Amino acid sequence: MVGRRIFLVAFLVAVLLGALAPGRASADGATAATMWKYLNDLRASVGAPATGEDARVDTAAQNHANYNSANGIVGHYETAGAAYYSGYAPRDRVVARGYAATWVSEVAASYNSWQQAMTELWAAPYHRLGMMHPHNIVAGWGHSSLGREATVGDFIYDFASAAPGVIRSPAPGQTGIPTSWNGNESPSPLPAGASRPVGYPIMVIYNNARTTVLRGASLVRASDGANVPLYFGTQQFEYDYAFVIPQSPLASGTTYRVRMDLTVAGQPVTESWNFTTSVDGAFHLTTLHSAWAGQTYPPTLAPGQTTTVTVRYTNTGTQTWQRGVTGSEVRLGINGDSMWYSSVGMNSNWVYANRVATTVEQTVAPGQIGTFTFQVRAPSTSGTYKLPLRPVVDGVTWLEDQGVYVPIVVDAGFHSAWVDQSPWVTLRAGNVTQLYVHYRNTGTTAWTKGVPLQELHLGIANDDARWAAYGVGWLYLNRPAAQSEAVVPAGGVATFAFEFKAPVTAGVYDIRVRPVVDGVGWLEDQGVFLRVIVIP
């Protein structure tokens, strides 16, 4: 059974309002991109895929933040005629900006800084639901200080998008978890009369809108098995998640083991994992970020030759990179996970077909530089190849895409220069003429007739096949001839002679040609063409 996909909107009842005078600029440098990045850091910490960013959704969120701030409220619905009105409901405002979305949800808060607002929203289970949802594909953020501080996030959902089967928060093995939560959320997830603060809420969300029923749960201190009493959360808005809330604050610097027994899409499921609270009881988010710090550039290579390449990145996040440790090992991946570079033979003892290396260093602390050293094999075909690279923590997140690539130049030593050619010829339709062209070998490799990957052919430029109907005795449809000489050493001249039958239609015909070693590559394109003038 598929859970309902009804995303109502919830809002956080904030207690740190910090009202400001109208028109005062924000003091914390909030931008949509900064807030979007922070959301993806939060999502990465629990294994949720990164959301995309869209300027239209950012604008919708910013417009509503302006409305909330100017009117001194925290909510999701606007009244026409009020200051900064931009649409009644979250979806209305997103659609008005030109984004055709079906499922939209929103979070809103009023705190003295956007980061505090987002951190508090993340703590509250009904708000964390949208922020960490596996099918949240686009997020837009806005922050306003026109009056009361206001932070707004708008989220777009696609339930057909690829997503992990389950997201847990706190994540398995996650550290730096707060010991408590103030319980401020509307609608309230706590029973009436519950004392506050409580412990930090614990959640699971399943993909594909699978109906989820929590049958039982427990939380124990890992050191001695002491049981922690829990409140069982009530589902709101959708049915694909479950959560529990410790009835009292947790101990600091302590590891806890949580177990949830659930029914997911009609099947029994048990989730069990550990997390650890912070020493000071506050929230400490570890982040994974990088910045390119330099690289080596390989020399020109012959086909099949290997070379060693080094690329360096600075750890600009807060999490230490640890070689061999799942969730902390940073690898240098082929950007986009392409397998093509391995398929053309460039893989020389890489970690995987699309992971070229991991760090040379055992650990790379924040601020330090990680070194990625690997070998590349030159493909058999001459040309310039751009190997696109990007750091990745597999199973967690890709790090920054800075457009880094390593240029691999492959040169088999085949080069040529035009010498001369047959003069322009005039003939009648249907008549046959012989044409020729001479090229000098300006490379370092001899051209050898009859030897694959060494014989030089005269090709029709761009493999244009339209001249095939007029070729007489050509090698094949876009290769008029092979070299006449048995061997053309460096500095020697090769002859290419072939016959051409005049088309039936009068006109001027320019046949563009270019030397090629098939299976290796084209030689220089000097714009050479042979002209045939056909008269009635």
Short mmCIF file of N, CA and C in Angstrom, two decimals, residues 311-431:
data_model
loop_
_atom_site.label_atom_id
_atom_site.label_comp_id
_atom_site.label_asym_id
_atom_site.label_seq_id
_atom_site.Cartn_x
_atom_site.Cartn_y
_atom_site.Cartn_z
N VAL A 311 46.79 14.83 -8.00
CA VAL A 311 45.86 15.93 -7.80
C VAL A 311 45.71 16.13 -6.30
N ARG A 312 45.71 17.39 -5.86
CA ARG A 312 45.64 17.69 -4.43
C ARG A 312 44.41 18.53 -4.12
N TYR A 313 43.78 18.21 -2.99
CA TYR A 313 42.61 18.95 -2.52
C TYR A 313 42.80 19.30 -1.05
N THR A 314 42.37 20.52 -0.69
CA THR A 314 42.34 20.93 0.71
C THR A 314 41.03 20.49 1.34
N ASN A 315 41.10 19.93 2.54
CA ASN A 315 39.90 19.58 3.30
C ASN A 315 39.34 20.87 3.90
N THR A 316 38.29 21.41 3.29
CA THR A 316 37.69 22.66 3.76
C THR A 316 36.45 22.42 4.62
N GLY A 317 36.17 21.16 4.95
CA GLY A 317 35.04 20.84 5.81
C GLY A 317 35.49 20.74 7.26
N THR A 318 34.65 20.11 8.06
CA THR A 318 34.96 19.93 9.48
C THR A 318 35.19 18.47 9.85
N GLN A 319 35.02 17.57 8.88
CA GLN A 319 35.21 16.15 9.14
C GLN A 319 36.56 15.69 8.61
N THR A 320 37.29 14.93 9.40
CA THR A 320 38.57 14.39 8.97
C THR A 320 38.36 13.30 7.92
N TRP A 321 39.14 13.36 6.85
CA TRP A 321 39.11 12.30 5.84
C TRP A 321 39.98 11.15 6.36
N GLN A 322 39.44 9.93 6.32
CA GLN A 322 40.16 8.78 6.84
C GLN A 322 40.16 7.66 5.81
N ARG A 323 41.34 7.35 5.31
CA ARG A 323 41.46 6.30 4.31
C ARG A 323 41.04 4.95 4.89
N GLY A 324 40.18 4.25 4.17
CA GLY A 324 39.74 2.93 4.58
C GLY A 324 38.59 2.91 5.55
N VAL A 325 38.08 4.09 5.95
CA VAL A 325 36.98 4.15 6.92
C VAL A 325 35.70 4.53 6.18
N THR A 326 34.73 3.63 6.18
CA THR A 326 33.46 3.88 5.49
C THR A 326 32.81 5.15 6.01
N GLY A 327 32.37 5.99 5.09
CA GLY A 327 31.73 7.25 5.46
C GLY A 327 32.69 8.39 5.67
N SER A 328 33.99 8.09 5.74
CA SER A 328 34.99 9.15 5.95
C SER A 328 36.10 9.11 4.91
N GLU A 329 36.13 8.05 4.09
CA GLU A 329 37.18 7.94 3.07
C GLU A 329 36.79 8.77 1.84
N VAL A 330 37.65 9.70 1.48
CA VAL A 330 37.43 10.51 0.29
C VAL A 330 38.20 9.89 -0.87
N ARG A 331 37.48 9.61 -1.94
CA ARG A 331 38.10 9.08 -3.15
C ARG A 331 38.00 10.12 -4.25
N LEU A 332 38.88 10.00 -5.22
CA LEU A 332 38.82 10.86 -6.39
C LEU A 332 38.06 10.10 -7.46
N GLY A 333 36.86 10.61 -7.78
CA GLY A 333 35.99 9.91 -8.71
C GLY A 333 35.97 10.55 -10.07
N ILE A 334 35.53 9.78 -11.06
CA ILE A 334 35.24 10.34 -12.38
C ILE A 334 33.93 11.11 -12.24
N ASN A 335 33.95 12.39 -12.53
CA ASN A 335 32.77 13.22 -12.37
C ASN A 335 31.62 12.67 -13.22
N GLY A 336 30.48 12.45 -12.57
CA GLY A 336 29.34 11.88 -13.27
C GLY A 336 29.31 10.37 -13.28
N ASP A 337 30.29 9.73 -12.63
CA ASP A 337 30.36 8.27 -12.55
C ASP A 337 30.51 7.60 -13.91
N SER A 338 31.08 8.30 -14.87
CA SER A 338 31.24 7.74 -16.21
C SER A 338 32.19 6.55 -16.20
N MET A 339 31.82 5.50 -16.94
CA MET A 339 32.68 4.33 -17.12
C MET A 339 33.47 4.41 -18.44
N TRP A 340 33.22 5.45 -19.23
CA TRP A 340 33.78 5.52 -20.57
C TRP A 340 35.30 5.54 -20.56
N TYR A 341 35.89 6.24 -19.61
CA TYR A 341 37.35 6.38 -19.59
C TYR A 341 38.02 5.04 -19.33
N SER A 342 37.39 4.20 -18.52
CA SER A 342 37.91 2.85 -18.35
C SER A 342 37.71 2.02 -19.61
N SER A 343 36.58 2.24 -20.28
CA SER A 343 36.27 1.43 -21.47
C SER A 343 37.24 1.68 -22.61
N VAL A 344 37.89 2.86 -22.65
CA VAL A 344 38.86 3.14 -23.72
C VAL A 344 40.29 2.86 -23.25
N GLY A 345 40.42 2.20 -22.10
CA GLY A 345 41.72 1.72 -21.67
C GLY A 345 42.53 2.64 -20.79
N MET A 346 41.93 3.71 -20.25
CA MET A 346 42.69 4.66 -19.45
C MET A 346 42.88 4.20 -18.00
N ASN A 347 42.12 3.21 -17.59
CA ASN A 347 42.20 2.68 -16.22
C ASN A 347 43.49 1.88 -16.04
N SER A 348 44.35 2.36 -15.17
CA SER A 348 45.58 1.63 -14.85
C SER A 348 45.66 1.45 -13.34
N ASN A 349 45.08 0.33 -12.88
CA ASN A 349 45.07 -0.02 -11.45
C ASN A 349 44.32 1.00 -10.60
N TRP A 350 43.20 1.51 -11.12
CA TRP A 350 42.36 2.40 -10.34
C TRP A 350 41.64 1.61 -9.25
N VAL A 351 41.06 2.33 -8.29
CA VAL A 351 40.30 1.68 -7.22
C VAL A 351 39.09 0.96 -7.81
N TYR A 352 38.34 1.66 -8.67
CA TYR A 352 37.23 1.09 -9.42
C TYR A 352 37.26 1.70 -10.81
N ALA A 353 36.34 1.26 -11.64
CA ALA A 353 36.30 1.77 -13.01
C ALA A 353 36.07 3.27 -13.07
N ASN A 354 35.42 3.84 -12.04
CA ASN A 354 35.18 5.28 -12.03
C ASN A 354 35.66 5.94 -10.73
N ARG A 355 36.61 5.30 -10.06
CA ARG A 355 37.26 5.87 -8.87
C ARG A 355 38.76 5.68 -9.06
N VAL A 356 39.45 6.78 -9.34
CA VAL A 356 40.85 6.64 -9.73
C VAL A 356 41.79 6.43 -8.55
N ALA A 357 41.44 6.97 -7.36
CA ALA A 357 42.38 6.86 -6.23
C ALA A 357 41.69 7.27 -4.95
N THR A 358 42.31 6.91 -3.84
CA THR A 358 41.97 7.45 -2.53
C THR A 358 43.18 8.23 -2.03
N THR A 359 43.08 8.82 -0.86
CA THR A 359 44.17 9.68 -0.39
C THR A 359 45.43 8.87 -0.09
N VAL A 360 46.56 9.47 -0.41
CA VAL A 360 47.84 8.88 -0.03
C VAL A 360 47.96 8.88 1.50
N GLU A 361 47.50 9.97 2.11
CA GLU A 361 47.58 10.11 3.56
C GLU A 361 46.54 9.23 4.26
N GLN A 362 46.89 8.70 5.42
CA GLN A 362 45.95 7.90 6.19
C GLN A 362 44.80 8.77 6.70
N THR A 363 45.11 9.98 7.15
CA THR A 363 44.09 10.93 7.59
C THR A 363 44.42 12.31 7.04
N VAL A 364 43.36 13.07 6.74
CA VAL A 364 43.52 14.45 6.29
C VAL A 364 42.58 15.29 7.15
N ALA A 365 43.13 15.98 8.11
CA ALA A 365 42.33 16.79 9.03
C ALA A 365 41.85 18.05 8.34
N PRO A 366 40.81 18.70 8.88
CA PRO A 366 40.35 19.97 8.31
C PRO A 366 41.50 20.96 8.15
N GLY A 367 41.59 21.58 6.98
CA GLY A 367 42.65 22.52 6.69
C GLY A 367 43.88 21.90 6.07
N GLN A 368 44.01 20.58 6.15
CA GLN A 368 45.16 19.91 5.55
C GLN A 368 44.86 19.55 4.09
N ILE A 369 45.91 19.16 3.37
CA ILE A 369 45.79 18.83 1.95
C ILE A 369 45.88 17.32 1.77
N GLY A 370 44.92 16.78 1.03
CA GLY A 370 44.93 15.37 0.67
C GLY A 370 45.52 15.18 -0.71
N THR A 371 46.31 14.13 -0.87
CA THR A 371 47.00 13.85 -2.13
C THR A 371 46.41 12.61 -2.79
N PHE A 372 46.06 12.74 -4.05
CA PHE A 372 45.52 11.62 -4.83
C PHE A 372 46.49 11.35 -5.98
N THR A 373 47.15 10.22 -5.95
CA THR A 373 48.12 9.87 -6.98
C THR A 373 47.66 8.59 -7.67
N PHE A 374 47.68 8.61 -8.99
CA PHE A 374 47.18 7.46 -9.75
C PHE A 374 47.86 7.42 -11.12
N GLN A 375 47.67 6.31 -11.82
CA GLN A 375 48.24 6.16 -13.15
C GLN A 375 47.13 6.19 -14.20
N VAL A 376 47.49 6.72 -15.36
CA VAL A 376 46.58 6.77 -16.50
C VAL A 376 47.28 6.15 -17.69
N ARG A 377 46.56 5.32 -18.42
CA ARG A 377 47.09 4.72 -19.65
C ARG A 377 46.50 5.46 -20.85
N ALA A 378 47.35 5.81 -21.80
CA ALA A 378 46.89 6.52 -22.98
C ALA A 378 46.06 5.60 -23.87
N PRO A 379 44.91 6.05 -24.35
CA PRO A 379 44.11 5.25 -25.28
C PRO A 379 44.88 5.01 -26.58
N SER A 380 44.36 4.09 -27.38
CA SER A 380 45.03 3.73 -28.63
C SER A 380 44.84 4.77 -29.72
N THR A 381 43.85 5.63 -29.58
CA THR A 381 43.55 6.64 -30.59
C THR A 381 44.14 7.98 -30.19
N SER A 382 44.85 8.60 -31.12
CA SER A 382 45.44 9.91 -30.85
C SER A 382 44.36 10.95 -30.59
N GLY A 383 44.71 11.93 -29.79
CA GLY A 383 43.77 13.00 -29.49
C GLY A 383 44.01 13.53 -28.09
N THR A 384 43.19 14.50 -27.69
CA THR A 384 43.26 15.08 -26.35
C THR A 384 42.04 14.64 -25.56
N TYR A 385 42.26 14.05 -24.41
CA TYR A 385 41.20 13.53 -23.55
C TYR A 385 41.20 14.33 -22.25
N LYS A 386 40.03 14.77 -21.84
CA LYS A 386 39.90 15.48 -20.56
C LYS A 386 39.29 14.53 -19.55
N LEU A 387 40.09 14.13 -18.57
CA LEU A 387 39.64 13.22 -17.53
C LEU A 387 39.01 14.04 -16.40
N PRO A 388 37.66 14.07 -16.29
CA PRO A 388 37.00 14.94 -15.30
C PRO A 388 36.99 14.31 -13.92
N LEU A 389 37.41 15.04 -12.92
CA LEU A 389 37.60 14.48 -11.58
C LEU A 389 36.84 15.29 -10.53
N ARG A 390 36.41 14.57 -9.50
CA ARG A 390 35.68 15.22 -8.40
C ARG A 390 35.77 14.33 -7.16
N PRO A 391 36.07 14.90 -6.00
CA PRO A 391 36.13 14.08 -4.77
C PRO A 391 34.74 13.57 -4.38
N VAL A 392 34.71 12.39 -3.77
CA VAL A 392 33.45 11.79 -3.37
C VAL A 392 33.67 10.92 -2.15
N VAL A 393 32.69 10.92 -1.25
CA VAL A 393 32.64 9.95 -0.16
C VAL A 393 31.52 9.00 -0.53
N ASP A 394 31.87 7.83 -1.00
CA ASP A 394 30.86 6.91 -1.52
C ASP A 394 29.85 6.54 -0.44
N GLY A 395 28.58 6.56 -0.85
CA GLY A 395 27.50 6.27 0.06
C GLY A 395 27.07 7.45 0.89
N VAL A 396 27.79 8.59 0.75
CA VAL A 396 27.45 9.78 1.53
C VAL A 396 27.17 10.97 0.62
N THR A 397 28.21 11.46 -0.09
CA THR A 397 27.99 12.64 -0.92
C THR A 397 29.19 12.90 -1.82
N TRP A 398 28.93 13.58 -2.93
CA TRP A 398 29.99 14.17 -3.73
C TRP A 398 30.42 15.48 -3.06
N LEU A 399 31.70 15.80 -3.15
CA LEU A 399 32.18 17.08 -2.68
C LEU A 399 32.10 18.09 -3.82
N GLU A 400 32.63 19.28 -3.63
CA GLU A 400 32.45 20.37 -4.60
C GLU A 400 32.90 19.98 -6.00
N ASP A 401 32.12 20.43 -6.99
CA ASP A 401 32.48 20.25 -8.40
C ASP A 401 33.12 21.55 -8.87
N GLN A 402 34.44 21.53 -9.01
CA GLN A 402 35.17 22.73 -9.43
C GLN A 402 35.64 22.64 -10.88
N GLY A 403 35.09 21.69 -11.62
CA GLY A 403 35.45 21.56 -13.02
C GLY A 403 36.87 21.07 -13.25
N VAL A 404 37.42 20.35 -12.28
CA VAL A 404 38.80 19.87 -12.39
C VAL A 404 38.89 18.75 -13.42
N TYR A 405 39.92 18.81 -14.24
CA TYR A 405 40.18 17.70 -15.17
C TYR A 405 41.67 17.60 -15.44
N VAL A 406 42.09 16.42 -15.87
CA VAL A 406 43.48 16.19 -16.26
C VAL A 406 43.50 15.99 -17.77
N PRO A 407 44.24 16.83 -18.50
CA PRO A 407 44.32 16.66 -19.96
C PRO A 407 45.31 15.54 -20.31
N ILE A 408 44.85 14.59 -21.07
CA ILE A 408 45.69 13.49 -21.52
C ILE A 408 45.84 13.63 -23.04
N VAL A 409 47.04 13.98 -23.49
CA VAL A 409 47.30 14.17 -24.92
C VAL A 409 48.00 12.93 -25.44
N VAL A 410 47.38 12.30 -26.43
CA VAL A 410 47.92 11.07 -27.02
C VAL A 410 48.38 11.36 -28.44
N ASP A 411 49.63 11.06 -28.72
CA ASP A 411 50.21 11.32 -30.04
C ASP A 411 51.00 10.09 -30.47
N ALA A 412 50.53 9.46 -31.54
CA ALA A 412 51.19 8.25 -32.04
C ALA A 412 52.34 8.58 -32.98
N GLY A 413 52.65 9.86 -33.17
CA GLY A 413 53.76 10.25 -34.04
C GLY A 413 53.36 10.40 -35.49
N PHE A 414 52.06 10.40 -35.76
CA PHE A 414 51.58 10.54 -37.15
C PHE A 414 51.20 11.99 -37.41
N HIS A 415 51.96 12.64 -38.30
CA HIS A 415 51.68 14.02 -38.69
C HIS A 415 51.98 14.18 -40.18
N SER A 416 51.32 15.16 -40.78
CA SER A 416 51.49 15.33 -42.23
C SER A 416 51.39 16.79 -42.61
N ALA A 417 51.90 17.08 -43.84
CA ALA A 417 51.77 18.42 -44.42
C ALA A 417 51.53 18.27 -45.91
N TRP A 418 50.56 19.02 -46.41
CA TRP A 418 50.22 18.98 -47.84
C TRP A 418 51.41 19.45 -48.67
N VAL A 419 51.66 18.75 -49.79
CA VAL A 419 52.75 19.11 -50.71
C VAL A 419 52.19 19.68 -52.00
N ASP A 420 51.40 18.88 -52.72
CA ASP A 420 50.75 19.36 -53.94
C ASP A 420 49.61 18.41 -54.29
N GLN A 421 48.93 18.72 -55.40
CA GLN A 421 47.78 17.91 -55.79
C GLN A 421 47.49 18.10 -57.26
N SER A 422 46.60 17.27 -57.79
CA SER A 422 46.21 17.39 -59.19
C SER A 422 45.47 18.71 -59.41
N PRO A 423 45.64 19.30 -60.59
CA PRO A 423 44.94 20.56 -60.87
C PRO A 423 43.44 20.32 -60.99
N TRP A 424 42.69 21.42 -60.94
CA TRP A 424 41.25 21.30 -61.12
C TRP A 424 40.98 20.72 -62.50
N VAL A 425 39.98 19.88 -62.55
CA VAL A 425 39.70 19.19 -63.79
C VAL A 425 38.27 19.46 -64.23
N THR A 426 38.10 19.60 -65.57
CA THR A 426 36.77 19.79 -66.14
C THR A 426 36.45 18.58 -67.01
N LEU A 427 35.27 18.00 -66.82
CA LEU A 427 34.88 16.84 -67.61
C LEU A 427 33.36 16.76 -67.70
N ARG A 428 32.92 15.92 -68.63
CA ARG A 428 31.49 15.78 -68.85
C ARG A 428 30.90 14.75 -67.88
N ALA A 429 29.59 14.88 -67.68
CA ALA A 429 28.87 13.98 -66.78
C ALA A 429 29.12 12.53 -67.16
N GLY A 430 29.42 11.71 -66.16
CA GLY A 430 29.62 10.28 -66.37
C GLY A 430 31.04 9.90 -66.72
N ASN A 431 31.88 10.85 -67.09
CA ASN A 431 33.27 10.54 -67.40
C ASN A 431 34.07 10.32 -66.12
#
